[in-house]
PDB file of C-alpha atoms in Angstrom:
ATOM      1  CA  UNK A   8       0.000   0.000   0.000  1.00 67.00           C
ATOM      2  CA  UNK A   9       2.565   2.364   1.056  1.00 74.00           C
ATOM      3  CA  UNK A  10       4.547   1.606  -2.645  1.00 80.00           C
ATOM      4  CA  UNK A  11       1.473   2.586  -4.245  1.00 80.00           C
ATOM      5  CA  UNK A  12       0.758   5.519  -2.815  1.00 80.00           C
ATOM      6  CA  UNK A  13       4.070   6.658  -3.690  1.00 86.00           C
ATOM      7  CA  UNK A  14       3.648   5.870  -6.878  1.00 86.00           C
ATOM      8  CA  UNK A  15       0.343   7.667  -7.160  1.00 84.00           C
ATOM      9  CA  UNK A  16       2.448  10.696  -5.552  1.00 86.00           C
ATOM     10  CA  UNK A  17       5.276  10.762  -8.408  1.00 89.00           C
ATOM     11  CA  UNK A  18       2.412  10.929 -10.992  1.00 88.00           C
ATOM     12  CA  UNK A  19       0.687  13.433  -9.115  1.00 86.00           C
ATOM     13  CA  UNK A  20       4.465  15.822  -9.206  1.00 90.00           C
ATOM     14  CA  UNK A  21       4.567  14.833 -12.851  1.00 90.00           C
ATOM     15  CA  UNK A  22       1.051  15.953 -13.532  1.00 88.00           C
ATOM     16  CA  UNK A  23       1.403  19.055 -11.639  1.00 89.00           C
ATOM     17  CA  UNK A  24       4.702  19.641 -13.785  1.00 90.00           C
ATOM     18  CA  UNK A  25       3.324  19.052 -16.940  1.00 87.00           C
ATOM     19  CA  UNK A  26       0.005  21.515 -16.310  1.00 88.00           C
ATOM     20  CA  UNK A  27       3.116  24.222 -15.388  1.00 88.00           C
ATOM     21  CA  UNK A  28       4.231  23.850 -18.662  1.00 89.00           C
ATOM     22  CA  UNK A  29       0.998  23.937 -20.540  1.00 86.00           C
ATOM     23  CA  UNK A  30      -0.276  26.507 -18.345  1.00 87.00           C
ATOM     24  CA  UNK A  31       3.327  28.376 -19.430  1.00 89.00           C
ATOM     25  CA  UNK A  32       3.164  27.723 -22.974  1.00 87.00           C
ATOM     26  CA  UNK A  33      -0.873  29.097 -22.852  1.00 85.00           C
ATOM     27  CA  UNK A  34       0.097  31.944 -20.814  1.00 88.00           C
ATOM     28  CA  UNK A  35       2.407  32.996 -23.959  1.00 88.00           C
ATOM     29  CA  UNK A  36      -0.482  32.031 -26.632  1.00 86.00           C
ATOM     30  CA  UNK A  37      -2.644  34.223 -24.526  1.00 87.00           C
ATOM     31  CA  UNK A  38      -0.246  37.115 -24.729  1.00 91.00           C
ATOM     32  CA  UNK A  39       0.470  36.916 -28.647  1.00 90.00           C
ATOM     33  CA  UNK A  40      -3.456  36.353 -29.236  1.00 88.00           C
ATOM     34  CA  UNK A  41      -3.437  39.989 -27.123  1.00 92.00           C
ATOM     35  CA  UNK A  42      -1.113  41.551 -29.116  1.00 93.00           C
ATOM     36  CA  UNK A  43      -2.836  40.299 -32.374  1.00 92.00           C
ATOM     37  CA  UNK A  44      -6.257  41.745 -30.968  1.00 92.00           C
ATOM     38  CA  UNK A  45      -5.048  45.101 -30.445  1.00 95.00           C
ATOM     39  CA  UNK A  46      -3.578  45.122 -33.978  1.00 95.00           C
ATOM     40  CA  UNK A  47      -6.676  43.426 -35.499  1.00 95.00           C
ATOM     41  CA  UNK A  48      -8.766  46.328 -33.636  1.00 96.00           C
ATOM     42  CA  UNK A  49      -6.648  48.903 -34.419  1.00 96.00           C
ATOM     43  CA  UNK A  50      -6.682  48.310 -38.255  1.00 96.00           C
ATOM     44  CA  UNK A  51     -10.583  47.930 -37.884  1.00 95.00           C
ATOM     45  CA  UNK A  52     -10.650  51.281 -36.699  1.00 96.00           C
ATOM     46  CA  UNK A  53      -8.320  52.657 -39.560  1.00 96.00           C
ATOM     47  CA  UNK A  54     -10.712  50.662 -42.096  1.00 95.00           C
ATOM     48  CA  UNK A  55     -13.564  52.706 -40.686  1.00 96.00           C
ATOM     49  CA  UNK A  56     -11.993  55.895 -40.801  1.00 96.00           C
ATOM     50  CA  UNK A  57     -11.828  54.788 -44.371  1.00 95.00           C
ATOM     51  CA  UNK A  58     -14.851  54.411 -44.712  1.00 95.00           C
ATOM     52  CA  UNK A  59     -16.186  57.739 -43.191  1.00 96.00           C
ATOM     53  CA  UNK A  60     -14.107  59.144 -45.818  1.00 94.00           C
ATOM     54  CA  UNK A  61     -15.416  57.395 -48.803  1.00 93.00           C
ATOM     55  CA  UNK A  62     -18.797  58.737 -47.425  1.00 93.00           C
ATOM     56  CA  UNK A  63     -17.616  62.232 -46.898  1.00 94.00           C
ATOM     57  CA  UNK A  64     -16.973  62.232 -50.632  1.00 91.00           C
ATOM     58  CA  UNK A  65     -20.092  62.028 -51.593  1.00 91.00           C
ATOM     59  CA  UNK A  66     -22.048  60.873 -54.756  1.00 91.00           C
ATOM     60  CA  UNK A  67     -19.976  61.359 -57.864  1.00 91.00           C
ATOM     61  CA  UNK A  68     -20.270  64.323 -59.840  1.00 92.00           C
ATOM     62  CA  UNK A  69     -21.877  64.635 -63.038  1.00 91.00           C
ATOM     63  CA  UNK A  70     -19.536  66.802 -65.910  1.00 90.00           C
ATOM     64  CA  UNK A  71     -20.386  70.147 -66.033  1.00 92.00           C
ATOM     65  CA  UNK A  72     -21.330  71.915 -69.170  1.00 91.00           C
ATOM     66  CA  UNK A  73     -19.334  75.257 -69.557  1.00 91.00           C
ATOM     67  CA  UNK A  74     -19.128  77.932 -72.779  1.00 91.00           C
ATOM     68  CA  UNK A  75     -15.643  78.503 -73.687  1.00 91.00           C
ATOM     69  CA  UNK A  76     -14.342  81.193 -76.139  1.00 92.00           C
ATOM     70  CA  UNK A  77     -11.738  79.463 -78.560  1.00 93.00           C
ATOM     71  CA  UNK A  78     -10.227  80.522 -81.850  1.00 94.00           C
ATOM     72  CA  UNK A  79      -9.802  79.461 -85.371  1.00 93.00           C
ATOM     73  CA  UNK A  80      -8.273  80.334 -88.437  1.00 93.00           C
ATOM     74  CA  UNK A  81      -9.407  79.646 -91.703  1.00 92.00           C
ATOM     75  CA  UNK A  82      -7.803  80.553 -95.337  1.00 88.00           C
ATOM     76  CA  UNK A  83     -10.623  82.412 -97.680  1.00 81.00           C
ATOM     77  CA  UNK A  84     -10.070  83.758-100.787  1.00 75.00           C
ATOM     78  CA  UNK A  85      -9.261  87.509-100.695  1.00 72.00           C
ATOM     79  CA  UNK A  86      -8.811  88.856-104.612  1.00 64.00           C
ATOM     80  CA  UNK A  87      -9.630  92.416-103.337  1.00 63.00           C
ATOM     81  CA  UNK A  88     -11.383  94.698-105.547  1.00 64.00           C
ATOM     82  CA  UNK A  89      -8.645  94.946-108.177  1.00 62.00           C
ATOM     83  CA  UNK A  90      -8.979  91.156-108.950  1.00 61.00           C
ATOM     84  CA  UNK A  91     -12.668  90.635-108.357  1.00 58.00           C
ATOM     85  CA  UNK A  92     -13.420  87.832-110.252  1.00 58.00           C
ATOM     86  CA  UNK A  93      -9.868  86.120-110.103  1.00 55.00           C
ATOM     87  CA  UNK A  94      -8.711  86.686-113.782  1.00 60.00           C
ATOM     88  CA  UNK A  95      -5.141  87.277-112.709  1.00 62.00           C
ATOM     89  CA  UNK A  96      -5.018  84.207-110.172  1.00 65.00           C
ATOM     90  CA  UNK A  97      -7.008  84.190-106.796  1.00 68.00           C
ATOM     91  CA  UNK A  98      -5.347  85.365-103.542  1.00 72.00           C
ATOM     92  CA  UNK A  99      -5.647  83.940-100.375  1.00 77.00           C
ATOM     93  CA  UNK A 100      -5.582  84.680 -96.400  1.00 81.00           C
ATOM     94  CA  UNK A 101      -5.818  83.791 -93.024  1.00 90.00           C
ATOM     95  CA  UNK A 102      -8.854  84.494 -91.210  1.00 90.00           C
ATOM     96  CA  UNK A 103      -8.848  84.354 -87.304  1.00 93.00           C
ATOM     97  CA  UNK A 104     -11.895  84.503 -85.913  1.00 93.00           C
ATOM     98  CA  UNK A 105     -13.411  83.622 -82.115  1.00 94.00           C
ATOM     99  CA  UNK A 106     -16.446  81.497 -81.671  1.00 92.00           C
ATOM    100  CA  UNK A 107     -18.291  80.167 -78.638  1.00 92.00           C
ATOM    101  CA  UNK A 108     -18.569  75.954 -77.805  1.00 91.00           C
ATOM    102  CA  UNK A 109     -19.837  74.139 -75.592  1.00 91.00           C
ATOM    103  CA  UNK A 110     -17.489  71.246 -73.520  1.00 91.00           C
ATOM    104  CA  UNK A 111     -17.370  69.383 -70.535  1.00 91.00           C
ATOM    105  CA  UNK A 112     -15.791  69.970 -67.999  1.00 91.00           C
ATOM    106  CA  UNK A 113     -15.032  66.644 -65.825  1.00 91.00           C
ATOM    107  CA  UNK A 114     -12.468  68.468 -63.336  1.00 92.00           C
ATOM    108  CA  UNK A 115     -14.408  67.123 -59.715  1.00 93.00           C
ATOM    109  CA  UNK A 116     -15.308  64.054 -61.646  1.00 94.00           C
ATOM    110  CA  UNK A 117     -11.764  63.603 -61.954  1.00 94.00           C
ATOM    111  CA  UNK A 118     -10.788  64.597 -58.669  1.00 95.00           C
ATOM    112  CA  UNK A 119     -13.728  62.005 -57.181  1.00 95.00           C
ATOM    113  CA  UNK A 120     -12.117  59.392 -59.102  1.00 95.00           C
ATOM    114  CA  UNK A 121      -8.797  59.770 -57.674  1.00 96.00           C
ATOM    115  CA  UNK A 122      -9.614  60.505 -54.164  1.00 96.00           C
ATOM    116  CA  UNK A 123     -11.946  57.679 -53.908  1.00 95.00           C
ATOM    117  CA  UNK A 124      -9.277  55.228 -55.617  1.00 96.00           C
ATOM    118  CA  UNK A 125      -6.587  56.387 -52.910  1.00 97.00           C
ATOM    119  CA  UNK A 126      -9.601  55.290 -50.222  1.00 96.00           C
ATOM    120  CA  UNK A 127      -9.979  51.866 -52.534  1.00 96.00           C
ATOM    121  CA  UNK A 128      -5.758  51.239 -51.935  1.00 97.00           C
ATOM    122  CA  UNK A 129      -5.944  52.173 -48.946  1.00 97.00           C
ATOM    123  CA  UNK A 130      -8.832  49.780 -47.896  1.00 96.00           C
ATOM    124  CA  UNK A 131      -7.648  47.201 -49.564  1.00 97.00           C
ATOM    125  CA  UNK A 132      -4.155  47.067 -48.078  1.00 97.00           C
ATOM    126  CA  UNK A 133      -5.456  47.303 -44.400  1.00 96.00           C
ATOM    127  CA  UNK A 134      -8.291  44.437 -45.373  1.00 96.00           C
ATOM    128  CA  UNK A 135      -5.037  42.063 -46.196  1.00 96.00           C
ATOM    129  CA  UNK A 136      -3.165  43.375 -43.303  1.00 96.00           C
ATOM    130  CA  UNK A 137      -6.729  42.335 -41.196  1.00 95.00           C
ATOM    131  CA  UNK A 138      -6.505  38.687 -43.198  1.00 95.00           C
ATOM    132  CA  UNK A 139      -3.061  38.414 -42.511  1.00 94.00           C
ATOM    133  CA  UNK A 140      -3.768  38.898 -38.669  1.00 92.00           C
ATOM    134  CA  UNK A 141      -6.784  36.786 -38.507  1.00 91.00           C
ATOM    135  CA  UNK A 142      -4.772  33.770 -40.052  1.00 90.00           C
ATOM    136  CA  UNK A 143      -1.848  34.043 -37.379  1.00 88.00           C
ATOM    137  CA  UNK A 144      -4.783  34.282 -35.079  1.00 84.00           C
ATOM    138  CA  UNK A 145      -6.081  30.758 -36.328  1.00 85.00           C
ATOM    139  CA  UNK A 146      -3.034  29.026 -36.617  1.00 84.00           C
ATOM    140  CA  UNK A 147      -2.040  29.951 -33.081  1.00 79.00           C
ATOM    141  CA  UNK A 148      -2.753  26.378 -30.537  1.00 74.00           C
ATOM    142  CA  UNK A 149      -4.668  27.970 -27.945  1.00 73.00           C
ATOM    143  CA  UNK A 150      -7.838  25.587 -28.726  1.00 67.00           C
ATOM    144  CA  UNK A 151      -5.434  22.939 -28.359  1.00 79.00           C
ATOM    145  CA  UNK A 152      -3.546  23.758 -25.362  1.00 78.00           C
ATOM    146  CA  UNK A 153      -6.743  24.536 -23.229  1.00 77.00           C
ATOM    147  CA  UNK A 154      -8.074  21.213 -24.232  1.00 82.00           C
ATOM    148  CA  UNK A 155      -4.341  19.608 -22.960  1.00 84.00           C
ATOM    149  CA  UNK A 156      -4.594  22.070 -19.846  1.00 80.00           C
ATOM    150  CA  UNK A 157      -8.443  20.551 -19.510  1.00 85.00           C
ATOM    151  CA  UNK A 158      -7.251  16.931 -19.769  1.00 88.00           C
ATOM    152  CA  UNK A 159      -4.184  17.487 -17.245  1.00 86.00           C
ATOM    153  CA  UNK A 160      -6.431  19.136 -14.730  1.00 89.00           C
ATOM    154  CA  UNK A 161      -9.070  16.221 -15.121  1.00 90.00           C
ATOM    155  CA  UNK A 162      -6.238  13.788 -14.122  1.00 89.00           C
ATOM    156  CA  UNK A 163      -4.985  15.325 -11.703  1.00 88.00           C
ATOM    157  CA  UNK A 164      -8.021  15.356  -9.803  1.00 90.00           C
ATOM    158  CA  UNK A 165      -8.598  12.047 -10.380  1.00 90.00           C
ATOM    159  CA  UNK A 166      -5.436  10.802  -9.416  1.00 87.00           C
ATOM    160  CA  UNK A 167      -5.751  12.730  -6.179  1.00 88.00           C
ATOM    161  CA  UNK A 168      -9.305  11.260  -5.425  1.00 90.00           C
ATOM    162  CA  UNK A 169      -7.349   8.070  -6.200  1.00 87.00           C
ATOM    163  CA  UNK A 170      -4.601   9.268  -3.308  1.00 85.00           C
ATOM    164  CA  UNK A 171      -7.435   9.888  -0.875  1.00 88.00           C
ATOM    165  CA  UNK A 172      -9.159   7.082  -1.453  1.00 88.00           C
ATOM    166  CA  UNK A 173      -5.292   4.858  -0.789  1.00 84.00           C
ATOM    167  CA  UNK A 174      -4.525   6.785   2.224  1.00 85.00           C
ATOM    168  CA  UNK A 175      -7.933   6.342   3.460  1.00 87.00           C
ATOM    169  CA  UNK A 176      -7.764   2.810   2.979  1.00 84.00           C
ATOM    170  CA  UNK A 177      -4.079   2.657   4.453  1.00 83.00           C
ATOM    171  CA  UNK A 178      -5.521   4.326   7.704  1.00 85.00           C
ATOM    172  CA  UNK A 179      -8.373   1.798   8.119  1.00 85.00           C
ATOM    173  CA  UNK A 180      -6.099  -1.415   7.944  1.00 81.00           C
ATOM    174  CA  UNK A 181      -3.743   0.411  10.321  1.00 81.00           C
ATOM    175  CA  UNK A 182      -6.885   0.644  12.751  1.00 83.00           C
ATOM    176  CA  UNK A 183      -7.782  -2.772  11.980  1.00 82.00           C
ATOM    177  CA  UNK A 184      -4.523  -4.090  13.205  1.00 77.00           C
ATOM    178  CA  UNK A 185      -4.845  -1.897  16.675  1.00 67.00           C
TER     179      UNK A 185
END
């Protein structure tokens, strides 16, 4: 009796050893999964400052119609009065007149565009940084080493029910004997 519970004893140091370790080793999983939170947060928080700024923009403009004043030249005939009807060769100028047109003028369409594909990048590069975070997250054993931590703990208590129960016994055939 007295070999076994000495034996129970030794498993009982080696248990309590072993949940040290696992307790150590999810103590440092705990930490890292910290650190990764705060990131993971803090990019969330950048993505919806992001966002608030894709909705500050607004709708996207339409072009604007505007009247603008542009020249031309053309070449007409000029024979002049002493050549009216050309019989000595017709003479020619340049003619530079102004005329009014109508264009469009897609300057804050433009300026949308590229503001709201900086927000796009931007976005886009602190979603994968997000991923990216989320994986190490995932691959990290802290499912595992609570279920080891679990299993450790279970055994341990049963081994020291099973120590009670031998020293209980030990104490009733030393009675017995008295």
């Amino acid at each position: 009796n007295n070999g076994a519970i000495k034996e129970i004893e030794r498993i009982i140091q080696d248990i309590k050893s072993r949940i040290g370790k696992k307790q150590h080793e999810k103590s440092i999983v705990d930490k890292e999964i910290k650190v990764l939170t705060n990131q993971q947060n803090s990019i969330q928080s950048q993505i919806d400052e992001v966002d608030q700024g894709i909705r500050s923009l607004g709708y996207r403009p339409s072009p604007k119609l505007i009247s603008v004043t542009k020249t031309r030249t053309r070449i007409v005939k000029d024979n002049g009065f002493t050549n009216l009807w050309g019989l000595f060769g017709d003479r020619y100028k340049k003619v530079t007149e102004k005329y009014t047109d109508i264009e469009e003028d897609t300057t804050e369409r433009d300026n949308y565009d590229n503001e709201r594909q900086k927000f796009d990048r931007e976005r886009n590069e602190l979603n994968n940084k997000l991923q990216n975070i989320r994986n190490q997250i995932q691959t990290l054993p802290d499912l595992d080493l609570a279920k080891e931590l679990g299993k450790l703990q279970r055994e341990y208590e049963r081994k020291m029910e099973e120590l009670k129960y031998q020293q209980k016994e030990m104490e009733r055939a030393r009675l017995e004997r008295i």
